[in-house]
PDB file of C-alpha atoms in Angstrom:
ATOM      1  CA  ALA I   1      -2.675   1.777 -13.756  1.00 72.00           C
ATOM      2  CA  GLN I   2      -4.760   4.525 -14.729  1.00 82.00           C
ATOM      3  CA  THR I   3      -3.054   7.973 -15.269  1.00 93.00           C
ATOM      4  CA  VAL I   4      -4.290  11.382 -16.027  1.00 97.00           C
ATOM      5  CA  THR I   5      -2.060  14.352 -17.321  1.00 97.00           C
ATOM      6  CA  GLN I   6      -2.890  17.755 -17.254  1.00 97.00           C
ATOM      7  CA  SER I   7      -0.113  19.436 -19.253  1.00 96.00           C
ATOM      8  CA  GLN I   8      -0.934  23.100 -18.501  1.00 97.00           C
ATOM      9  CA  PRO I   9      -0.114  24.052 -14.820  1.00 97.00           C
ATOM     10  CA  GLU I  10      -1.614  27.444 -15.418  1.00 97.00           C
ATOM     11  CA  MET I  11      -4.038  29.177 -17.780  1.00 98.00           C
ATOM     12  CA  SER I  12      -5.324  32.605 -18.156  1.00 98.00           C
ATOM     13  CA  VAL I  13      -8.242  34.090 -20.096  1.00 98.00           C
ATOM     14  CA  GLN I  14      -9.691  37.400 -20.680  1.00 98.00           C
ATOM     15  CA  GLU I  15     -13.106  37.978 -18.960  1.00 98.00           C
ATOM     16  CA  ALA I  16     -16.190  36.845 -21.333  1.00 98.00           C
ATOM     17  CA  GLU I  17     -13.501  35.051 -23.927  1.00 98.00           C
ATOM     18  CA  THR I  18     -13.207  31.322 -24.047  1.00 98.00           C
ATOM     19  CA  VAL I  19     -10.738  29.128 -22.729  1.00 98.00           C
ATOM     20  CA  THR I  20      -9.865  25.217 -23.135  1.00 98.00           C
ATOM     21  CA  LEU I  21      -8.192  23.208 -20.355  1.00 98.00           C
ATOM     22  CA  SER I  22      -6.288  19.964 -21.702  1.00 98.00           C
ATOM     23  CA  CYS I  23      -6.595  16.461 -20.102  1.00 98.00           C
ATOM     24  CA  THR I  24      -5.260  13.108 -21.155  1.00 98.00           C
ATOM     25  CA  TYR I  25      -5.478   9.581 -19.627  1.00 97.00           C
ATOM     26  CA  ASP I  26      -4.042   6.203 -19.962  1.00 96.00           C
ATOM     27  CA  THR I  27      -5.981   3.199 -19.422  1.00 93.00           C
ATOM     28  CA  SER I  28      -6.753  -0.310 -20.661  1.00 91.00           C
ATOM     29  CA  GLU I  29     -10.480  -0.108 -19.808  1.00 90.00           C
ATOM     30  CA  SER I  30     -13.232   0.379 -22.551  1.00 88.00           C
ATOM     31  CA  ASP I  31     -15.783   1.719 -19.690  1.00 89.00           C
ATOM     32  CA  TYR I  32     -15.435   4.439 -17.558  1.00 92.00           C
ATOM     33  CA  TYR I  33     -15.906   7.669 -16.436  1.00 92.00           C
ATOM     34  CA  LEU I  34     -14.374  11.275 -16.488  1.00 95.00           C
ATOM     35  CA  PHE I  35     -14.869  14.345 -14.606  1.00 95.00           C
ATOM     36  CA  TRP I  36     -13.564  17.685 -14.564  1.00 97.00           C
ATOM     37  CA  TYR I  37     -13.884  19.365 -10.679  1.00 97.00           C
ATOM     38  CA  LYS I  38     -13.158  22.877  -9.602  1.00 97.00           C
ATOM     39  CA  GLN I  39     -11.167  23.832  -6.630  1.00 97.00           C
ATOM     40  CA  PRO I  40     -11.710  27.747  -5.950  1.00 95.00           C
ATOM     41  CA  PRO I  41      -9.657  29.439  -2.964  1.00 92.00           C
ATOM     42  CA  SER I  42     -12.213  28.272  -0.426  1.00 92.00           C
ATOM     43  CA  ARG I  43     -10.631  24.806  -1.494  1.00 93.00           C
ATOM     44  CA  GLN I  44     -14.018  23.114  -1.860  1.00 94.00           C
ATOM     45  CA  MET I  45     -14.120  20.449  -4.570  1.00 95.00           C
ATOM     46  CA  ILE I  46     -17.096  21.219  -7.051  1.00 94.00           C
ATOM     47  CA  LEU I  47     -18.285  18.821  -9.915  1.00 93.00           C
ATOM     48  CA  VAL I  48     -18.196  20.741 -13.202  1.00 96.00           C
ATOM     49  CA  ILE I  49     -19.059  18.317 -15.607  1.00 96.00           C
ATOM     50  CA  ARG I  50     -19.052  14.349 -16.193  1.00 94.00           C
ATOM     51  CA  GLN I  51     -18.664  11.995 -19.218  1.00 95.00           C
ATOM     52  CA  GLU I  52     -19.632   8.691 -19.739  1.00 92.00           C
ATOM     53  CA  ALA I  53     -17.170   6.755 -21.945  1.00 93.00           C
ATOM     54  CA  TYR I  54     -19.776   4.716 -23.870  1.00 91.00           C
ATOM     55  CA  LYS I  55     -21.397   7.953 -24.858  1.00 91.00           C
ATOM     56  CA  GLN I  56     -20.176   9.419 -28.010  1.00 88.00           C
ATOM     57  CA  GLN I  57     -21.928  12.764 -27.534  1.00 95.00           C
ATOM     58  CA  ASN I  58     -19.748  15.568 -25.811  1.00 97.00           C
ATOM     59  CA  ALA I  59     -21.217  16.756 -22.660  1.00 96.00           C
ATOM     60  CA  THR I  60     -22.442  20.118 -21.771  1.00 97.00           C
ATOM     61  CA  GLU I  61     -23.083  21.875 -18.872  1.00 95.00           C
ATOM     62  CA  ASN I  62     -24.308  25.689 -19.482  1.00 96.00           C
ATOM     63  CA  ARG I  63     -20.895  27.521 -20.495  1.00 98.00           C
ATOM     64  CA  PHE I  64     -19.000  24.271 -19.838  1.00 98.00           C
ATOM     65  CA  SER I  65     -18.180  21.460 -22.421  1.00 98.00           C
ATOM     66  CA  VAL I  66     -15.846  18.924 -22.980  1.00 98.00           C
ATOM     67  CA  ASN I  67     -14.264  17.604 -26.255  1.00 98.00           C
ATOM     68  CA  PHE I  68     -13.879  13.689 -25.479  1.00 97.00           C
ATOM     69  CA  GLN I  69     -11.838  12.132 -28.235  1.00 96.00           C
ATOM     70  CA  LYS I  70     -11.914   8.535 -26.953  1.00 95.00           C
ATOM     71  CA  ALA I  71      -9.741   7.151 -29.274  1.00 95.00           C
ATOM     72  CA  ALA I  72      -6.907   9.632 -28.582  1.00 96.00           C
ATOM     73  CA  LYS I  73      -7.790   9.423 -24.592  1.00 96.00           C
ATOM     74  CA  SER I  74      -8.421  13.219 -24.582  1.00 97.00           C
ATOM     75  CA  PHE I  75     -10.836  14.875 -22.535  1.00 98.00           C
ATOM     76  CA  SER I  76     -10.599  18.685 -22.630  1.00 98.00           C
ATOM     77  CA  LEU I  77     -12.640  21.159 -20.964  1.00 98.00           C
ATOM     78  CA  LYS I  78     -14.041  24.199 -22.760  1.00 98.00           C
ATOM     79  CA  ILE I  79     -15.366  27.123 -20.549  1.00 98.00           C
ATOM     80  CA  SER I  80     -17.046  29.673 -22.771  1.00 98.00           C
ATOM     81  CA  ASP I  81     -17.924  33.433 -21.491  1.00 98.00           C
ATOM     82  CA  SER I  82     -15.384  32.946 -18.878  1.00 98.00           C
ATOM     83  CA  GLN I  83     -16.539  34.639 -15.542  1.00 98.00           C
ATOM     84  CA  LEU I  84     -14.472  36.149 -12.556  1.00 97.00           C
ATOM     85  CA  GLY I  85     -16.076  33.124 -10.522  1.00 97.00           C
ATOM     86  CA  ASP I  86     -14.423  30.527 -12.859  1.00 98.00           C
ATOM     87  CA  ALA I  87     -11.108  31.307 -11.044  1.00 98.00           C
ATOM     88  CA  ALA I  88      -9.691  28.233  -9.733  1.00 97.00           C
ATOM     89  CA  MET I  89      -7.907  25.288  -9.885  1.00 97.00           C
ATOM     90  CA  TYR I  90      -9.334  22.432 -12.356  1.00 98.00           C
ATOM     91  CA  PHE I  91      -8.837  19.308 -12.105  1.00 98.00           C
ATOM     92  CA  CYS I  92      -9.275  16.324 -14.384  1.00 98.00           C
ATOM     93  CA  ALA I  93     -10.385  12.701 -12.994  1.00 95.00           C
ATOM     94  CA  TYR I  94     -10.794   9.199 -14.178  1.00 94.00           C
ATOM     95  CA  ARG I  95     -12.741   6.678 -12.676  1.00 91.00           C
ATOM     96  CA  ARG I  96     -13.108   2.917 -13.918  1.00 88.00           C
ATOM     97  CA  SER I  97     -16.460   1.879 -14.485  1.00 78.00           C
ATOM     98  CA  ASN I  98     -17.210  -1.663 -13.419  1.00 63.00           C
ATOM     99  CA  PHE I  99     -19.448  -1.493 -10.451  1.00 64.00           C
ATOM    100  CA  GLY I 100     -19.409  -0.422  -6.804  1.00 66.00           C
ATOM    101  CA  ASN I 101     -17.458   2.642  -5.415  1.00 72.00           C
ATOM    102  CA  GLU I 102     -14.281   2.906  -7.253  1.00 83.00           C
ATOM    103  CA  LYS I 103     -11.769   5.388  -6.599  1.00 88.00           C
ATOM    104  CA  LEU I 104     -11.069   8.843  -8.730  1.00 91.00           C
ATOM    105  CA  THR I 105      -7.657   9.425  -9.999  1.00 92.00           C
ATOM    106  CA  PHE I 106      -6.552  13.113 -10.328  1.00 95.00           C
ATOM    107  CA  GLY I 107      -4.742  14.853 -12.718  1.00 96.00           C
ATOM    108  CA  THR I 108      -2.249  17.531 -11.382  1.00 96.00           C
ATOM    109  CA  GLY I 109      -4.429  20.355 -11.955  1.00 97.00           C
ATOM    110  CA  THR I 110      -4.740  23.492 -14.017  1.00 98.00           C
ATOM    111  CA  ARG I 111      -4.973  26.967 -12.306  1.00 97.00           C
ATOM    112  CA  LEU I 112      -7.181  28.860 -14.182  1.00 98.00           C
ATOM    113  CA  THR I 113      -6.917  32.740 -14.064  1.00 98.00           C
ATOM    114  CA  ILE I 114      -9.363  35.079 -15.193  1.00 98.00           C
ATOM    115  CA  ILE I 115      -8.302  38.751 -16.483  1.00 98.00           C
ATOM    116  CA  PRO I 116     -10.889  41.470 -15.832  1.00 96.00           C
TER     117      PRO I 116
ATOM    118  CA  GLY K   1     -28.226  17.055  -3.973  1.00 71.00           C
ATOM    119  CA  ALA K   2     -25.867  15.132  -1.658  1.00 82.00           C
ATOM    120  CA  VAL K   3     -24.031  16.525   0.722  1.00 89.00           C
ATOM    121  CA  VAL K   4     -20.809  15.530   2.840  1.00 94.00           C
ATOM    122  CA  SER K   5     -20.455  17.606   6.083  1.00 95.00           C
ATOM    123  CA  GLN K   6     -16.543  17.608   7.332  1.00 97.00           C
ATOM    124  CA  HIS K   7     -15.537  18.595  10.584  1.00 97.00           C
ATOM    125  CA  PRO K   8     -13.560  20.742  11.852  1.00 98.00           C
ATOM    126  CA  SER K   9     -12.650  23.022   9.142  1.00 97.00           C
ATOM    127  CA  ARG K  10      -9.506  24.182  11.177  1.00 97.00           C
ATOM    128  CA  VAL K  11      -7.572  22.514  13.696  1.00 98.00           C
ATOM    129  CA  ILE K  12      -4.300  23.168  15.458  1.00 98.00           C
ATOM    130  CA  CYS K  13      -2.557  20.756  18.030  1.00 96.00           C
ATOM    131  CA  LYS K  14       0.630  20.029  19.675  1.00 97.00           C
ATOM    132  CA  SER K  15       3.310  17.499  18.336  1.00 97.00           C
ATOM    133  CA  GLY K  16       2.539  14.198  19.557  1.00 97.00           C
ATOM    134  CA  THR K  17      -1.354  14.671  20.236  1.00 97.00           C
ATOM    135  CA  SER K  18      -4.021  12.904  18.326  1.00 97.00           C
ATOM    136  CA  VAL K  19      -6.986  14.641  15.916  1.00 98.00           C
ATOM    137  CA  LYS K  20      -9.834  13.215  15.010  1.00 98.00           C
ATOM    138  CA  ILE K  21     -11.425  14.535  11.605  1.00 98.00           C
ATOM    139  CA  GLU K  22     -15.252  13.576  10.888  1.00 97.00           C
ATOM    140  CA  CYS K  23     -16.883  13.187   7.603  1.00 96.00           C
ATOM    141  CA  ARG K  24     -20.465  12.722   7.604  1.00 95.00           C
ATOM    142  CA  SER K  25     -22.854  12.116   4.256  1.00 93.00           C
ATOM    143  CA  LEU K  26     -26.044  14.293   5.308  1.00 92.00           C
ATOM    144  CA  ASP K  27     -28.829  12.753   3.020  1.00 87.00           C
ATOM    145  CA  PHE K  28     -27.389   9.720   1.999  1.00 88.00           C
ATOM    146  CA  GLN K  29     -25.777   6.534   2.988  1.00 88.00           C
ATOM    147  CA  ALA K  30     -22.315   6.059   1.921  1.00 87.00           C
ATOM    148  CA  THR K  31     -20.934   2.467   2.137  1.00 84.00           C
ATOM    149  CA  THR K  32     -17.613   3.775   0.759  1.00 89.00           C
ATOM    150  CA  MET K  33     -15.976   7.050   1.835  1.00 93.00           C
ATOM    151  CA  PHE K  34     -12.541   8.224   0.294  1.00 95.00           C
ATOM    152  CA  TRP K  35      -9.706  10.151   2.401  1.00 97.00           C
ATOM    153  CA  TYR K  36      -7.454  12.470   0.718  1.00 97.00           C
ATOM    154  CA  ARG K  37      -4.245  14.869   1.318  1.00 97.00           C
ATOM    155  CA  GLN K  38      -3.350  17.742  -0.321  1.00 96.00           C
ATOM    156  CA  PHE K  39      -0.420  20.095  -0.424  1.00 91.00           C
ATOM    157  CA  PRO K  40      -0.501  23.446  -1.288  1.00 88.00           C
ATOM    158  CA  LYS K  41      -0.688  23.934  -4.810  1.00 86.00           C
ATOM    159  CA  GLN K  42      -0.795  20.272  -5.341  1.00 91.00           C
ATOM    160  CA  SER K  43      -3.354  17.731  -6.370  1.00 93.00           C
ATOM    161  CA  LEU K  44      -5.217  15.308  -4.109  1.00 94.00           C
ATOM    162  CA  MET K  45      -3.802  12.333  -2.949  1.00 94.00           C
ATOM    163  CA  LEU K  46      -5.605   9.119  -2.198  1.00 95.00           C
ATOM    164  CA  MET K  47      -4.719   8.021   1.106  1.00 96.00           C
ATOM    165  CA  ALA K  48      -7.634   5.321   2.048  1.00 95.00           C
ATOM    166  CA  THR K  49     -10.715   4.023   1.185  1.00 93.00           C
ATOM    167  CA  SER K  50     -13.327   3.511   3.864  1.00 89.00           C
ATOM    168  CA  ASN K  51     -15.780   0.836   3.784  1.00 86.00           C
ATOM    169  CA  GLU K  52     -18.701   0.720   6.193  1.00 84.00           C
ATOM    170  CA  GLY K  53     -18.240  -2.206   8.475  1.00 82.00           C
ATOM    171  CA  SER K  54     -14.502  -3.378   7.332  1.00 84.00           C
ATOM    172  CA  LYS K  55     -11.095  -2.350   7.444  1.00 88.00           C
ATOM    173  CA  ALA K  56      -9.819   0.591   5.356  1.00 92.00           C
ATOM    174  CA  THR K  57      -7.807  -0.032   2.419  1.00 93.00           C
ATOM    175  CA  TYR K  58      -4.627   2.191   2.553  1.00 96.00           C
ATOM    176  CA  GLU K  59      -2.669   3.149  -0.454  1.00 95.00           C
ATOM    177  CA  GLN K  60       0.785   2.324  -0.915  1.00 94.00           C
ATOM    178  CA  GLY K  61       3.179   4.279   1.340  1.00 95.00           C
ATOM    179  CA  VAL K  62       0.466   5.516   3.904  1.00 96.00           C
ATOM    180  CA  GLU K  63       1.116   4.773   7.505  1.00 95.00           C
ATOM    181  CA  LYS K  64      -2.165   2.647   8.585  1.00 93.00           C
ATOM    182  CA  ASP K  65      -0.917   3.043  12.099  1.00 95.00           C
ATOM    183  CA  LYS K  66      -0.645   6.769  12.112  1.00 96.00           C
ATOM    184  CA  PHE K  67      -3.979   7.492  10.189  1.00 97.00           C
ATOM    185  CA  LEU K  68      -6.561   5.525  11.493  1.00 96.00           C
ATOM    186  CA  ILE K  69      -9.698   5.315   9.637  1.00 94.00           C
ATOM    187  CA  ASN K  70     -13.119   4.352  10.845  1.00 91.00           C
ATOM    188  CA  HIS K  71     -16.588   3.692   9.284  1.00 90.00           C
ATOM    189  CA  ALA K  72     -18.704   2.719  11.939  1.00 82.00           C
ATOM    190  CA  SER K  73     -21.998   3.677   9.977  1.00 89.00           C
ATOM    191  CA  LEU K  74     -23.282   4.412   6.681  1.00 89.00           C
ATOM    192  CA  THR K  75     -23.100   8.127   7.229  1.00 92.00           C
ATOM    193  CA  LEU K  76     -20.022   8.757   9.277  1.00 93.00           C
ATOM    194  CA  SER K  77     -16.322   8.032   8.408  1.00 94.00           C
ATOM    195  CA  THR K  78     -13.490   9.365  10.853  1.00 95.00           C
ATOM    196  CA  LEU K  79      -9.636   9.597  10.231  1.00 97.00           C
ATOM    197  CA  THR K  80      -7.706  10.332  13.244  1.00 97.00           C
ATOM    198  CA  VAL K  81      -4.172  11.340  12.576  1.00 98.00           C
ATOM    199  CA  THR K  82      -2.067   9.768  15.626  1.00 97.00           C
ATOM    200  CA  SER K  83       0.944  10.874  17.348  1.00 97.00           C
ATOM    201  CA  ALA K  84       0.998  13.962  15.006  1.00 97.00           C
ATOM    202  CA  HIS K  85       3.890  15.770  13.629  1.00 96.00           C
ATOM    203  CA  PRO K  86       4.423  18.976  11.786  1.00 96.00           C
ATOM    204  CA  GLU K  87       5.197  16.913   8.656  1.00 96.00           C
ATOM    205  CA  ASP K  88       1.572  15.799   8.947  1.00 96.00           C
ATOM    206  CA  SER K  89       0.233  19.223   8.608  1.00 97.00           C
ATOM    207  CA  SER K  90      -1.623  19.478   5.505  1.00 96.00           C
ATOM    208  CA  PHE K  91      -5.378  19.760   4.061  1.00 97.00           C
ATOM    209  CA  TYR K  92      -7.390  16.676   4.580  1.00 98.00           C
ATOM    210  CA  ILE K  93     -10.448  16.199   2.323  1.00 98.00           C
ATOM    211  CA  CYS K  94     -13.256  13.545   2.427  1.00 97.00           C
ATOM    212  CA  SER K  95     -15.569  12.506  -0.289  1.00 95.00           C
ATOM    213  CA  ALA K  96     -18.605   9.681  -0.761  1.00 90.00           C
ATOM    214  CA  SER K  97     -21.237   9.092  -3.203  1.00 77.00           C
ATOM    215  CA  ALA K  98     -24.772   8.434  -3.471  1.00 70.00           C
ATOM    216  CA  ASP K  99     -23.956   6.918  -6.934  1.00 72.00           C
ATOM    217  CA  SER K 100     -20.597   6.955  -8.124  1.00 66.00           C
ATOM    218  CA  ARG K 101     -21.602   6.982 -11.798  1.00 66.00           C
ATOM    219  CA  TYR K 102     -22.500  10.790 -11.397  1.00 70.00           C
ATOM    220  CA  GLY K 103     -19.193  11.816  -9.431  1.00 75.00           C
ATOM    221  CA  TYR K 104     -18.511  12.124  -5.768  1.00 88.00           C
ATOM    222  CA  THR K 105     -19.332  14.736  -3.219  1.00 91.00           C
ATOM    223  CA  PHE K 106     -16.439  16.326  -1.246  1.00 95.00           C
ATOM    224  CA  GLY K 107     -16.114  17.704   2.381  1.00 96.00           C
ATOM    225  CA  SER K 108     -15.170  21.198   2.812  1.00 96.00           C
ATOM    226  CA  GLY K 109     -11.747  19.898   4.107  1.00 97.00           C
ATOM    227  CA  THR K 110      -9.841  20.205   7.261  1.00 98.00           C
ATOM    228  CA  ARG K 111      -6.762  22.285   7.517  1.00 97.00           C
ATOM    229  CA  LEU K 112      -4.332  20.737  10.009  1.00 98.00           C
ATOM    230  CA  THR K 113      -1.539  22.544  11.751  1.00 97.00           C
ATOM    231  CA  VAL K 114       0.630  20.631  13.795  1.00 97.00           C
ATOM    232  CA  VAL K 115       2.898  23.061  16.113  1.00 97.00           C
TER     233      VAL K 115
END
């Protein structure tokens, strides 16, 4: 079974600085998708970024980028120029590729605090 | 973009009664919807996968007779918590996808309090 591990329950960063959130996963599949979701205090889950395993190039979305190391099964999220609105729970998630609507497997989350 | 609407956002019910939560895909057809439960400061726990026109698939340990799921159309799935008890109090979230390769869209969640 696939598992997703987030080893940092809490992280904090000074506003405008850069922070990296860690995520590792375990799978025997060769093709899959990885996601980072953000859950602010409103508890609405918001997709931050996604990565297809077959792509070697790391995904980027504005201030958010990932470091995808397939061999190491690592998928970290880097947030640059941190803003107060980035404060939230961040969940790493894995999805088998195959076809159809596969379920997401979530990590335990990292609570990110932004220090003004 | 894809929008998933979930109602109600909050509900308080008496112990022993049933509560229905609706999840609608507003601008796309969702053959599959997922139902999650989230306890405070914890991750999302998948309860069941809802498939249009067929029976839901429940995760191990989830009581299918307590958490009834109906997915009667391509845009609507419902979760009914039957004979609710205080331990069923939690945050319930649904999700669906127009194209799951691009991630899933989540409803805004329902906070259920059973008194």
